[in-house]
Amino acid sequence: MKMLMAVYDVTFDDDVMEALAACGVAAWTKWERCLGRGRQSPPRLGDAVWPGFNCALMMMVSAEEEIRVREALGAVHQRIGQQALRLFGWEAQALI
């Protein structure tokens, strides 16, 4: 199993959620209004100086789902721009 975490500009929330639905991912956890800064993107701090914010989405997926999610979010990433979406993954196991 893999734990995947997508961090993206809230502007593209519909795009990301539609991509996950198309992949058949039904279980996820989303944090809205995440503040931060990427290495290649401006800060998104939700204020007048640095407007905007991100969403963070975490999901546990099988190896097959990981491939589908990576391809679907990769397509979104290419369409919306290089600074608006990042996907991270690591090995995971359910403990409880």
mmCIF file of C-alpha atoms in Angstrom:
data_model
loop_
_atom_site.group_PDB
_atom_site.id
_atom_site.type_symbol
_atom_site.label_atom_id
_atom_site.label_comp_id
_atom_site.label_asym_id
_atom_site.label_seq_id
_atom_site.Cartn_x
_atom_site.Cartn_y
_atom_site.Cartn_z
ATOM 1 C CA MET A 1 0.000 0.000 0.000
ATOM 2 C CA LYS A 2 1.049 3.571 -0.627
ATOM 3 C CA MET A 3 0.155 6.769 1.158
ATOM 4 C CA LEU A 4 -0.189 9.582 -1.353
ATOM 5 C CA MET A 5 -0.364 13.261 -0.481
ATOM 6 C CA ALA A 6 -1.357 15.871 -3.017
ATOM 7 C CA VAL A 7 -0.788 19.543 -2.220
ATOM 8 C CA TYR A 8 -2.346 21.990 -4.662
ATOM 9 C CA ASP A 9 -3.663 25.507 -5.184
ATOM 10 C CA VAL A 10 -7.298 25.652 -4.042
ATOM 11 C CA THR A 11 -8.217 27.131 -7.422
ATOM 12 C CA PHE A 12 -7.811 23.647 -8.878
ATOM 13 C CA ASP A 13 -9.753 21.709 -6.238
ATOM 14 C CA ASP A 14 -12.489 20.693 -8.708
ATOM 15 C CA ASP A 15 -9.875 19.425 -11.193
ATOM 16 C CA VAL A 16 -8.138 17.312 -8.553
ATOM 17 C CA MET A 17 -11.339 15.907 -7.071
ATOM 18 C CA GLU A 18 -12.707 15.015 -10.521
ATOM 19 C CA ALA A 19 -9.448 13.240 -11.384
ATOM 20 C CA LEU A 20 -9.603 11.181 -8.185
ATOM 21 C CA ALA A 21 -13.237 10.278 -8.771
ATOM 22 C CA ALA A 22 -12.377 9.142 -12.304
ATOM 23 C CA CYS A 23 -9.662 6.898 -10.809
ATOM 24 C CA GLY A 24 -12.149 5.312 -8.443
ATOM 25 C CA VAL A 25 -10.516 6.685 -5.290
ATOM 26 C CA ALA A 26 -13.350 6.836 -2.777
ATOM 27 C CA ALA A 27 -11.470 7.231 0.525
ATOM 28 C CA TRP A 28 -9.364 10.288 1.299
ATOM 29 C CA THR A 29 -8.781 13.031 3.864
ATOM 30 C CA LYS A 30 -8.615 16.690 2.808
ATOM 31 C CA TRP A 31 -7.282 19.706 4.636
ATOM 32 C CA GLU A 32 -8.482 23.045 3.305
ATOM 33 C CA ARG A 33 -6.842 26.450 3.694
ATOM 34 C CA CYS A 34 -3.326 25.091 4.050
ATOM 35 C CA LEU A 35 -0.749 27.855 4.127
ATOM 36 C CA GLY A 36 2.778 27.482 2.859
ATOM 37 C CA ARG A 37 5.358 27.950 0.177
ATOM 38 C CA GLY A 38 6.952 25.624 -2.337
ATOM 39 C CA ARG A 39 10.503 25.734 -3.634
ATOM 40 C CA GLN A 40 9.323 27.012 -7.026
ATOM 41 C CA SER A 41 6.086 28.774 -6.115
ATOM 42 C CA PRO A 42 5.258 31.982 -4.294
ATOM 43 C CA PRO A 43 3.965 31.822 -0.722
ATOM 44 C CA ARG A 44 0.238 31.228 -0.301
ATOM 45 C CA LEU A 45 -0.505 32.703 3.103
ATOM 46 C CA GLY A 46 -4.129 33.804 2.720
ATOM 47 C CA ASP A 47 -3.440 37.490 3.347
ATOM 48 C CA ALA A 48 -3.251 40.706 1.332
ATOM 49 C CA VAL A 49 0.490 40.385 0.726
ATOM 50 C CA TRP A 50 0.499 36.678 -0.200
ATOM 51 C CA PRO A 51 -3.074 35.813 -1.224
ATOM 52 C CA GLY A 52 -4.375 32.332 -1.831
ATOM 53 C CA PHE A 53 -4.004 29.046 -0.065
ATOM 54 C CA ASN A 54 -3.580 25.349 -0.785
ATOM 55 C CA CYS A 55 -5.463 22.143 -0.123
ATOM 56 C CA ALA A 56 -3.760 18.967 1.036
ATOM 57 C CA LEU A 57 -5.284 15.604 0.214
ATOM 58 C CA MET A 58 -4.104 12.284 1.631
ATOM 59 C CA MET A 59 -5.151 8.817 0.521
ATOM 60 C CA MET A 60 -4.060 5.210 1.078
ATOM 61 C CA VAL A 61 -4.061 3.341 -2.240
ATOM 62 C CA SER A 62 -3.128 -0.017 -3.719
ATOM 63 C CA ALA A 63 -0.319 -0.351 -6.265
ATOM 64 C CA GLU A 64 -2.845 -0.319 -9.127
ATOM 65 C CA GLU A 65 -4.630 2.755 -7.754
ATOM 66 C CA GLU A 66 -1.292 4.521 -7.292
ATOM 67 C CA ILE A 67 -0.558 4.226 -11.003
ATOM 68 C CA ARG A 68 -4.005 5.559 -11.946
ATOM 69 C CA VAL A 69 -3.770 8.461 -9.486
ATOM 70 C CA ARG A 70 -0.239 9.361 -10.583
ATOM 71 C CA GLU A 71 -1.275 9.411 -14.246
ATOM 72 C CA ALA A 72 -4.499 11.341 -13.608
ATOM 73 C CA LEU A 73 -2.897 13.966 -11.366
ATOM 74 C CA GLY A 74 0.091 14.141 -13.711
ATOM 75 C CA ALA A 75 -2.294 15.132 -16.491
ATOM 76 C CA VAL A 76 -3.878 17.773 -14.244
ATOM 77 C CA HIS A 77 -0.393 19.016 -13.323
ATOM 78 C CA GLN A 78 0.544 19.438 -16.986
ATOM 79 C CA ARG A 79 -2.727 21.201 -17.793
ATOM 80 C CA ILE A 80 -2.783 23.701 -14.904
ATOM 81 C CA GLY A 81 0.888 24.574 -14.664
ATOM 82 C CA GLN A 82 3.999 23.349 -12.983
ATOM 83 C CA GLN A 83 3.615 25.337 -9.725
ATOM 84 C CA ALA A 84 0.057 24.469 -8.768
ATOM 85 C CA LEU A 85 0.213 20.756 -7.811
ATOM 86 C CA ARG A 86 2.626 18.372 -6.129
ATOM 87 C CA LEU A 87 2.164 14.675 -5.379
ATOM 88 C CA PHE A 88 4.204 12.801 -2.760
ATOM 89 C CA GLY A 89 4.115 9.130 -1.855
ATOM 90 C CA TRP A 90 5.588 6.678 0.588
ATOM 91 C CA GLU A 91 5.111 3.078 1.692
ATOM 92 C CA ALA A 92 2.417 2.700 4.330
ATOM 93 C CA GLN A 93 0.533 0.148 6.341
ATOM 94 C CA ALA A 94 -2.655 0.379 8.350
ATOM 95 C CA LEU A 95 -1.819 -0.085 12.028
ATOM 96 C CA ILE A 96 -5.277 -0.002 13.612
#
